[in-house]
Amino acid sequence: MKRVLVATGGGDCPGLNAVIRAVVKRAAQEKDWEVIGSIQSFDGILKEPTEIKILDDAAVKGIHYQGGTIIGTTTKGGPFAWPVKNSDGTWGSADRSDEMIRKLQYLGVDAVISIGGDGSQKISQQLFEKGLNIIGVPKTIDNDLMATDFTFGYQTAVQVCTEAVDKLKTTAASHNRIFILEAMGRDAGWIALSAAIAGGAEACLIPEIPYDINQVVKKLDSRFLKGKGFGIIVIAEGAMPIGGEAMAEESVEVGNPNLKLSGAADRLLYELKEAGVEADIRTTVLGHLQRGGIPMAYDRVLATQFGVKAFEMVLEKKFGHMVASRHPEVVAVPLLDAIGKQNLVNPDSNLVKTAKGVGICFGD
Ligand code: F6P
């Protein structure tokens, strides 16, 4: 039997299980392939004893609509930066990639499918350059990966965010309040933008368009008459005022140097009050609700397409490539085309023009 190993890396995302299931189901049609999963991304291979899971039909039964990932994931470390505790108690890192490749050979792994975002696909490229037969599958709710139209998980996050706008509208209208809803997305405003359009928000603040608080105030003022009115602002976690920076905290997690974005909504509330807005303002930070739970149908379909294609790329030996959606096709693109650059919202795009066309203020 030939073996393909599947790993899920980075933050979880609705649709990961649907990809795993699709890989297993497609591989089963080939009779001479078996699928194994590495637990907690590549940690499962590097740990002693090895933590792997046989992924057969029974293991993937009915998982396509489950959130999370049945093989676990991690945002920490990885084969090139494995966290190591120094003798003085501080943490450093070690490159264990050669050891991992040897271990994969020992386990009889012929190919690897790595499902993950930008960070994970950078690791895929590095492993490919070291000779590993690896295929990437793009994943992130942020939709910020280049070379693919969409990543699975994004539409589910947009749906969660839109439902939050819908719910906040009724309470905001009842109380004549302004609600600020903070959405995830890191440096990209995709989730906030789509949810603002779908939910009918008054303002949408995204990292790609730094805002002028006075423009936001002007928009809110137009929504109130003699103290009556309401307003919803969807703000992306990475948004910033003109001349400012995204609100972020240093990460204290060992092995995960990524800044933690938080505080955009609170800062905006403060700025609005400072600018003289009299209405009550409340904030809601959606956080990981956008990542958990059942993937919506669109994401299940895309994830299934990605899983089937990824295994077919293994058969075709299209290593060093990533699965990508190029509507209406799903294609293989070099990993190098996907990493290094981010897919950000273009302020001149149709989506932004559409939002402006229905009166959404971006603070510009
Ligand atoms: O990249 C996905 C994402 O959910 C971002 O939108 C968010 O900034 C980040 O991950 C949160 O990461 P963590 O779960 O590690 O705090």
Short mmCIF file of C-alpha atoms and ligand atoms in Angstrom, two decimals:
data_model
loop_
_atom_site.label_atom_id
_atom_site.label_comp_id
_atom_site.label_asym_id
_atom_site.label_seq_id
_atom_site.Cartn_x
_atom_site.Cartn_y
_atom_site.Cartn_z
CA MET A 1 0.00 0.00 0.00
CA LYS A 2 1.04 3.58 -0.65
CA ARG A 3 0.49 6.12 2.10
CA VAL A 4 -0.62 9.73 2.03
CA LEU A 5 -0.39 11.72 5.23
CA VAL A 6 -2.82 14.55 5.96
CA ALA A 7 -2.07 17.37 8.40
CA THR A 8 -4.18 20.39 9.41
CA GLY A 9 -2.18 23.43 10.57
CA GLY A 10 -2.86 26.92 11.90
CA GLY A 11 -6.16 28.15 13.29
CA ASP A 12 -9.11 25.82 12.78
CA CYS A 13 -11.68 26.68 10.17
CA PRO A 14 -15.12 25.31 9.21
CA GLY A 15 -14.65 22.78 6.40
CA LEU A 16 -11.39 21.13 7.51
CA ASN A 17 -13.17 17.84 8.20
CA ALA A 18 -14.91 17.94 4.83
CA VAL A 19 -11.49 18.15 3.14
CA ILE A 20 -10.16 15.21 5.18
CA ARG A 21 -13.24 13.13 4.34
CA ALA A 22 -12.96 13.94 0.63
CA VAL A 23 -9.27 12.91 0.55
CA VAL A 24 -10.14 9.59 2.22
CA LYS A 25 -13.13 8.87 -0.01
CA ARG A 26 -11.24 9.68 -3.21
CA ALA A 27 -8.20 7.66 -2.10
CA ALA A 28 -10.44 4.67 -1.35
CA GLN A 29 -11.31 4.51 -5.05
CA GLU A 30 -7.67 3.72 -5.79
CA LYS A 31 -7.37 0.41 -3.84
CA ASP A 32 -3.58 0.75 -3.31
CA TRP A 33 -3.59 3.92 -1.16
CA GLU A 34 -4.20 4.45 2.52
CA VAL A 35 -4.58 7.74 4.36
CA ILE A 36 -3.16 8.60 7.76
CA GLY A 37 -3.48 11.81 9.74
CA SER A 38 -0.80 13.50 11.81
CA ILE A 39 -2.23 14.71 15.11
CA GLN A 40 -1.92 18.44 15.88
CA SER A 41 -0.42 19.36 12.52
CA PHE A 42 3.13 17.96 12.10
CA ASP A 43 3.58 17.68 15.87
CA GLY A 44 2.20 14.14 15.64
CA ILE A 45 5.17 13.09 13.50
CA LEU A 46 7.75 14.84 15.63
CA LYS A 47 6.44 13.58 18.96
CA GLU A 48 7.68 10.41 20.63
CA PRO A 49 5.71 8.17 20.50
CA THR A 50 4.38 9.24 17.11
CA GLU A 51 0.77 10.43 17.15
CA ILE A 52 -0.96 9.43 13.96
CA LYS A 53 -4.47 8.27 13.14
CA ILE A 54 -5.59 5.86 10.44
CA LEU A 55 -8.11 7.72 8.33
CA ASP A 56 -10.41 5.12 6.82
CA ASP A 57 -14.07 5.18 5.89
CA ALA A 58 -15.16 4.63 9.49
CA ALA A 59 -12.96 7.47 10.77
CA VAL A 60 -14.46 10.03 8.39
CA LYS A 61 -18.09 8.90 8.46
CA GLY A 62 -20.39 11.91 8.79
CA ILE A 63 -17.65 14.42 9.58
CA HIS A 64 -18.27 16.73 6.61
CA TYR A 65 -20.61 18.91 8.62
CA GLN A 66 -18.56 18.97 11.82
CA GLY A 67 -16.53 22.06 12.69
CA GLY A 68 -12.93 21.86 13.89
CA THR A 69 -10.64 19.07 12.71
CA ILE A 70 -10.70 15.43 13.83
CA ILE A 71 -6.89 15.34 13.70
CA GLY A 72 -6.33 18.54 15.69
CA THR A 73 -4.26 21.54 14.76
CA THR A 74 -1.84 24.02 16.26
CA THR A 75 -0.66 27.56 15.65
CA LYS A 76 2.58 26.93 17.52
CA GLY A 77 5.98 25.87 16.35
CA GLY A 78 6.23 23.56 13.35
CA PRO A 79 9.14 21.51 11.99
CA PHE A 80 11.32 24.56 11.28
CA ALA A 81 10.74 26.29 14.61
CA TRP A 82 10.07 23.63 17.22
CA PRO A 83 9.83 25.30 20.66
CA VAL A 84 12.73 24.31 22.92
CA LYS A 85 13.14 25.39 26.55
CA ASN A 86 16.57 26.82 27.27
CA SER A 87 18.42 26.06 30.50
CA ASP A 88 17.56 29.55 31.83
CA GLY A 89 13.84 28.87 31.41
CA THR A 90 13.41 31.05 28.29
CA TRP A 91 12.17 29.55 25.02
CA GLY A 92 14.10 29.16 21.78
CA SER A 93 13.42 27.08 18.69
CA ALA A 94 15.03 24.24 16.78
CA ASP A 95 14.86 23.18 13.12
CA ARG A 96 13.60 19.57 13.16
CA SER A 97 12.60 19.43 9.49
CA ASP A 98 15.27 16.87 8.44
CA GLU A 99 14.32 14.64 11.31
CA MET A 100 10.66 14.93 10.34
CA ILE A 101 11.32 14.01 6.72
CA ARG A 102 13.32 10.96 7.87
CA LYS A 103 10.47 9.96 10.16
CA LEU A 104 7.99 10.25 7.30
CA GLN A 105 10.20 7.97 5.20
CA TYR A 106 10.35 5.51 8.08
CA LEU A 107 6.54 5.59 8.31
CA GLY A 108 6.34 4.78 4.59
CA VAL A 109 4.68 8.07 3.69
CA ASP A 110 4.74 8.64 -0.08
CA ALA A 111 3.02 12.04 -0.10
CA VAL A 112 1.76 14.69 2.28
CA ILE A 113 -1.34 16.89 2.01
CA SER A 114 -0.98 19.96 4.20
CA ILE A 115 -4.20 21.87 4.84
CA GLY A 116 -3.48 25.33 6.18
CA GLY A 117 -3.19 29.07 5.67
CA ASP A 118 -0.29 31.27 4.67
CA GLY A 119 2.03 30.16 7.50
CA SER A 120 1.36 26.46 6.86
CA GLN A 121 1.87 26.82 3.11
CA LYS A 122 5.20 28.58 3.67
CA ILE A 123 6.22 25.48 5.63
CA SER A 124 4.90 23.30 2.76
CA GLN A 125 7.13 25.18 0.31
CA GLN A 126 10.18 24.82 2.57
CA LEU A 127 9.53 21.09 2.96
CA PHE A 128 9.05 20.74 -0.80
CA GLU A 129 12.43 22.42 -1.34
CA LYS A 130 13.91 19.76 0.94
CA GLY A 131 12.50 17.05 -1.32
CA LEU A 132 9.21 16.18 0.40
CA ASN A 133 6.30 15.20 -1.86
CA ILE A 134 3.83 17.75 -0.57
CA ILE A 135 0.57 19.32 -1.77
CA GLY A 136 -1.06 22.35 -0.12
CA VAL A 137 -4.75 22.97 0.50
CA PRO A 138 -5.64 26.61 1.32
CA LYS A 139 -7.66 27.22 4.46
CA THR A 140 -8.58 30.36 6.38
CA ILE A 141 -11.69 32.24 7.40
CA ASP A 142 -9.75 35.44 6.58
CA ASN A 143 -9.80 34.69 2.80
CA ASP A 144 -6.41 36.40 2.56
CA LEU A 145 -4.54 33.75 0.55
CA MET A 146 -3.35 34.63 -2.94
CA ALA A 147 -3.83 32.42 -6.01
CA THR A 148 -7.28 31.14 -5.04
CA ASP A 149 -10.63 32.88 -5.52
CA PHE A 150 -11.78 31.78 -2.08
CA THR A 151 -10.71 29.71 0.88
CA PHE A 152 -13.24 27.45 2.58
CA GLY A 153 -14.44 28.67 5.98
CA TYR A 154 -14.70 32.26 4.83
CA GLN A 155 -18.37 32.10 3.82
CA THR A 156 -19.28 30.48 7.13
CA ALA A 157 -17.51 33.27 9.02
CA VAL A 158 -19.36 35.85 6.91
CA GLN A 159 -22.66 34.13 7.71
CA VAL A 160 -21.95 34.18 11.47
CA CYS A 161 -21.00 37.84 11.27
CA THR A 162 -24.06 38.71 9.19
CA GLU A 163 -26.36 36.99 11.67
CA ALA A 164 -24.73 39.07 14.41
CA VAL A 165 -25.48 42.27 12.46
CA ASP A 166 -29.09 41.13 12.02
CA LYS A 167 -29.44 40.51 15.74
CA LEU A 168 -27.73 43.70 16.81
CA LYS A 169 -30.01 45.76 14.56
CA THR A 170 -33.16 44.92 16.48
CA THR A 171 -31.66 45.67 19.87
CA ALA A 172 -29.95 48.82 18.56
CA ALA A 173 -33.23 50.08 17.09
CA SER A 174 -35.14 49.35 20.30
CA HIS A 175 -32.66 51.34 22.42
CA ASN A 176 -31.57 54.07 19.95
CA ARG A 177 -28.02 52.78 20.28
CA ILE A 178 -24.95 52.43 18.15
CA PHE A 179 -23.38 49.00 18.04
CA ILE A 180 -19.84 48.32 16.97
CA LEU A 181 -19.27 44.73 15.85
CA GLU A 182 -15.65 43.57 15.65
CA ALA A 183 -14.96 40.89 13.05
CA MET A 184 -11.86 38.74 12.56
CA GLY A 185 -9.70 38.79 9.42
CA ARG A 186 -6.23 39.95 10.51
CA ASP A 187 -4.89 42.33 7.82
CA ALA A 188 -7.84 41.69 5.49
CA GLY A 189 -11.30 43.22 5.71
CA TRP A 190 -13.17 40.55 3.73
CA ILE A 191 -15.36 39.22 6.55
CA ALA A 192 -16.33 42.69 7.82
CA LEU A 193 -17.03 43.98 4.32
CA SER A 194 -19.24 41.09 3.22
CA ALA A 195 -21.15 41.04 6.51
CA ALA A 196 -21.67 44.82 6.38
CA ILE A 197 -23.22 44.52 2.92
CA ALA A 198 -25.27 41.41 3.73
CA GLY A 199 -26.45 42.78 7.07
CA GLY A 200 -27.02 46.35 5.92
CA ALA A 201 -24.62 48.09 8.31
CA GLU A 202 -24.21 51.87 8.27
CA ALA A 203 -20.42 51.80 8.36
CA CYS A 204 -17.67 49.32 7.67
CA LEU A 205 -14.09 49.96 8.73
CA ILE A 206 -11.38 47.76 7.25
CA PRO A 207 -7.56 47.73 7.35
CA GLU A 208 -7.31 48.46 3.64
CA ILE A 209 -9.11 51.83 4.07
CA PRO A 210 -7.85 53.72 7.15
CA TYR A 211 -10.71 55.79 8.55
CA ASP A 212 -11.28 59.43 9.45
CA ILE A 213 -13.39 59.43 12.61
CA ASN A 214 -15.16 62.63 11.55
CA GLN A 215 -16.55 60.88 8.47
CA VAL A 216 -17.90 58.09 10.65
CA VAL A 217 -19.48 60.62 13.02
CA LYS A 218 -21.08 62.42 10.06
CA LYS A 219 -22.64 59.16 8.89
CA LEU A 220 -23.94 58.32 12.37
CA ASP A 221 -25.38 61.81 12.84
CA SER A 222 -27.38 61.36 9.66
CA ARG A 223 -28.98 58.29 11.26
CA PHE A 224 -30.27 60.11 14.34
CA LEU A 225 -33.07 62.68 14.61
CA LYS A 226 -33.74 64.29 18.02
CA GLY A 227 -31.92 61.45 19.78
CA LYS A 228 -33.86 58.73 17.94
CA GLY A 229 -32.15 56.38 15.58
CA PHE A 230 -29.56 53.63 15.59
CA GLY A 231 -26.45 52.55 13.76
CA ILE A 232 -24.35 49.44 13.19
CA ILE A 233 -20.65 49.66 12.46
CA VAL A 234 -18.79 46.52 11.44
CA ILE A 235 -15.10 46.95 12.13
CA ALA A 236 -12.41 44.48 11.11
CA GLU A 237 -10.00 43.60 13.92
CA GLY A 238 -7.10 45.00 11.84
CA ALA A 239 -8.76 48.37 11.04
CA MET A 240 -6.98 51.59 11.92
CA PRO A 241 -7.58 55.37 11.82
CA ILE A 242 -5.67 57.40 9.23
CA GLY A 243 -2.08 57.64 10.46
CA GLY A 244 -2.67 54.96 13.12
CA GLU A 245 -1.94 51.29 13.47
CA ALA A 246 -3.95 48.15 14.10
CA MET A 247 -4.65 47.42 17.77
CA ALA A 248 -2.46 44.47 18.69
CA GLU A 249 -0.83 42.79 21.65
CA GLU A 250 2.43 40.88 21.67
CA SER A 251 1.78 37.15 21.74
CA VAL A 252 2.75 35.41 24.97
CA GLU A 253 2.12 31.96 23.50
CA VAL A 254 5.26 29.84 23.26
CA GLY A 255 6.03 29.06 19.61
CA ASN A 256 3.46 31.49 18.20
CA PRO A 257 5.02 34.90 17.58
CA ASN A 258 1.94 36.27 15.76
CA LEU A 259 0.55 39.50 17.18
CA LYS A 260 -2.90 39.12 18.72
CA LEU A 261 -5.23 41.65 17.13
CA SER A 262 -7.72 42.99 19.63
CA GLY A 263 -9.19 46.29 20.74
CA ALA A 264 -10.30 47.86 17.44
CA ALA A 265 -13.93 48.14 18.59
CA ASP A 266 -13.02 49.60 21.99
CA ARG A 267 -10.72 52.16 20.40
CA LEU A 268 -13.46 53.18 17.98
CA LEU A 269 -15.96 53.60 20.83
CA TYR A 270 -13.48 55.87 22.61
CA GLU A 271 -12.83 57.88 19.43
CA LEU A 272 -16.56 58.33 18.76
CA LYS A 273 -17.19 59.55 22.29
CA GLU A 274 -14.21 61.90 22.06
CA ALA A 275 -15.65 63.23 18.79
CA GLY A 276 -18.89 64.11 20.61
CA VAL A 277 -21.29 61.28 19.72
CA GLU A 278 -24.03 61.38 22.38
CA ALA A 279 -25.87 58.13 21.68
CA ASP A 280 -25.17 55.04 23.76
CA ILE A 281 -22.48 52.94 22.08
CA ARG A 282 -21.90 49.23 22.78
CA THR A 283 -19.33 46.86 21.41
CA THR A 284 -19.55 43.17 20.49
CA VAL A 285 -16.43 41.20 19.68
CA LEU A 286 -17.41 38.08 17.75
CA GLY A 287 -14.05 36.35 18.13
CA HIS A 288 -13.82 32.61 17.66
CA LEU A 289 -17.57 32.21 17.14
CA GLN A 290 -16.66 32.98 13.52
CA ARG A 291 -14.41 29.93 13.35
CA GLY A 292 -16.32 27.29 15.25
CA GLY A 293 -19.32 25.18 14.41
CA ILE A 294 -20.94 23.76 11.34
CA PRO A 295 -19.61 24.83 7.94
CA MET A 296 -22.29 26.21 5.65
CA ALA A 297 -23.09 24.31 2.46
CA TYR A 298 -20.88 26.48 0.23
CA ASP A 299 -17.82 25.77 2.38
CA ARG A 300 -18.59 22.03 2.52
CA VAL A 301 -18.76 21.92 -1.28
CA LEU A 302 -15.53 23.92 -1.73
CA ALA A 303 -13.74 21.85 0.93
CA THR A 304 -14.88 18.63 -0.76
CA GLN A 305 -13.68 19.89 -4.14
CA PHE A 306 -10.31 20.76 -2.56
CA GLY A 307 -9.96 17.34 -0.92
CA VAL A 308 -10.72 15.38 -4.08
CA LYS A 309 -8.42 17.59 -6.15
CA ALA A 310 -5.61 17.35 -3.58
CA PHE A 311 -5.60 13.56 -3.75
CA GLU A 312 -5.73 13.65 -7.55
CA MET A 313 -2.70 15.95 -7.47
CA VAL A 314 -0.92 13.30 -5.39
CA LEU A 315 -1.70 10.73 -8.13
CA GLU A 316 -0.42 13.19 -10.76
CA LYS A 317 2.68 13.94 -8.63
CA LYS A 318 1.91 17.67 -8.73
CA PHE A 319 4.08 18.25 -5.67
CA GLY A 320 5.03 21.77 -4.64
CA HIS A 321 1.58 22.89 -5.75
CA MET A 322 -1.53 24.05 -3.94
CA VAL A 323 -5.15 23.41 -4.76
CA ALA A 324 -6.91 26.62 -5.80
CA SER A 325 -10.40 27.70 -6.73
CA ARG A 326 -10.58 29.42 -10.11
CA HIS A 327 -14.26 29.51 -10.72
CA PRO A 328 -15.69 27.27 -12.16
CA GLU A 329 -12.58 25.07 -11.98
CA VAL A 330 -10.39 23.82 -9.16
CA VAL A 331 -6.79 23.89 -10.30
CA ALA A 332 -3.21 23.31 -9.14
CA VAL A 333 -1.05 26.42 -8.64
CA PRO A 334 2.60 26.59 -7.53
CA LEU A 335 2.83 27.07 -3.75
CA LEU A 336 5.13 29.98 -4.51
CA ASP A 337 2.23 31.85 -6.15
CA ALA A 338 0.18 31.57 -2.98
CA ILE A 339 2.64 32.54 -0.26
CA GLY A 340 4.39 35.76 0.61
CA LYS A 341 1.68 38.10 -0.64
CA GLN A 342 -1.74 38.64 0.90
CA ASN A 343 -5.08 38.79 -0.82
CA LEU A 344 -6.44 42.06 0.54
CA VAL A 345 -9.59 44.03 -0.27
CA ASN A 346 -8.95 46.42 -3.15
CA PRO A 347 -10.53 49.79 -2.23
CA ASP A 348 -11.41 50.26 -5.92
CA SER A 349 -13.05 46.85 -6.24
CA ASN A 350 -16.65 46.21 -7.15
CA LEU A 351 -17.41 44.96 -3.64
CA VAL A 352 -16.33 48.26 -2.06
CA LYS A 353 -18.14 50.23 -4.78
CA THR A 354 -21.25 48.14 -4.14
CA ALA A 355 -21.06 48.86 -0.41
CA LYS A 356 -20.66 52.58 -1.08
CA GLY A 357 -23.51 52.34 -3.58
CA VAL A 358 -25.87 51.31 -0.79
CA GLY A 359 -24.58 54.06 1.48
CA ILE A 360 -22.09 52.19 3.67
CA CYS A 361 -19.50 54.60 5.07
CA PHE A 362 -15.85 53.51 5.14
CA GLY A 363 -14.67 56.61 6.95
CA ASP A 364 -12.76 57.80 3.88
O1 F6P B 1 -6.39 33.55 10.79
C1 F6P B 1 -7.60 33.20 11.37
C2 F6P B 1 -7.83 33.97 12.64
O2 F6P B 1 -9.07 33.58 13.17
C3 F6P B 1 -7.74 35.50 12.49
O3 F6P B 1 -8.89 36.03 11.91
C4 F6P B 1 -7.47 35.91 13.92
O4 F6P B 1 -6.80 37.15 14.00
C5 F6P B 1 -6.59 34.80 14.41
O5 F6P B 1 -6.83 33.68 13.60
C6 F6P B 1 -6.80 34.43 15.84
O6 F6P B 1 -5.86 33.48 16.17
P1 F6P B 1 -5.85 32.68 17.54
O7 F6P B 1 -6.99 31.71 17.51
O8 F6P B 1 -4.53 32.00 17.53
O9 F6P B 1 -6.00 33.69 18.62
#
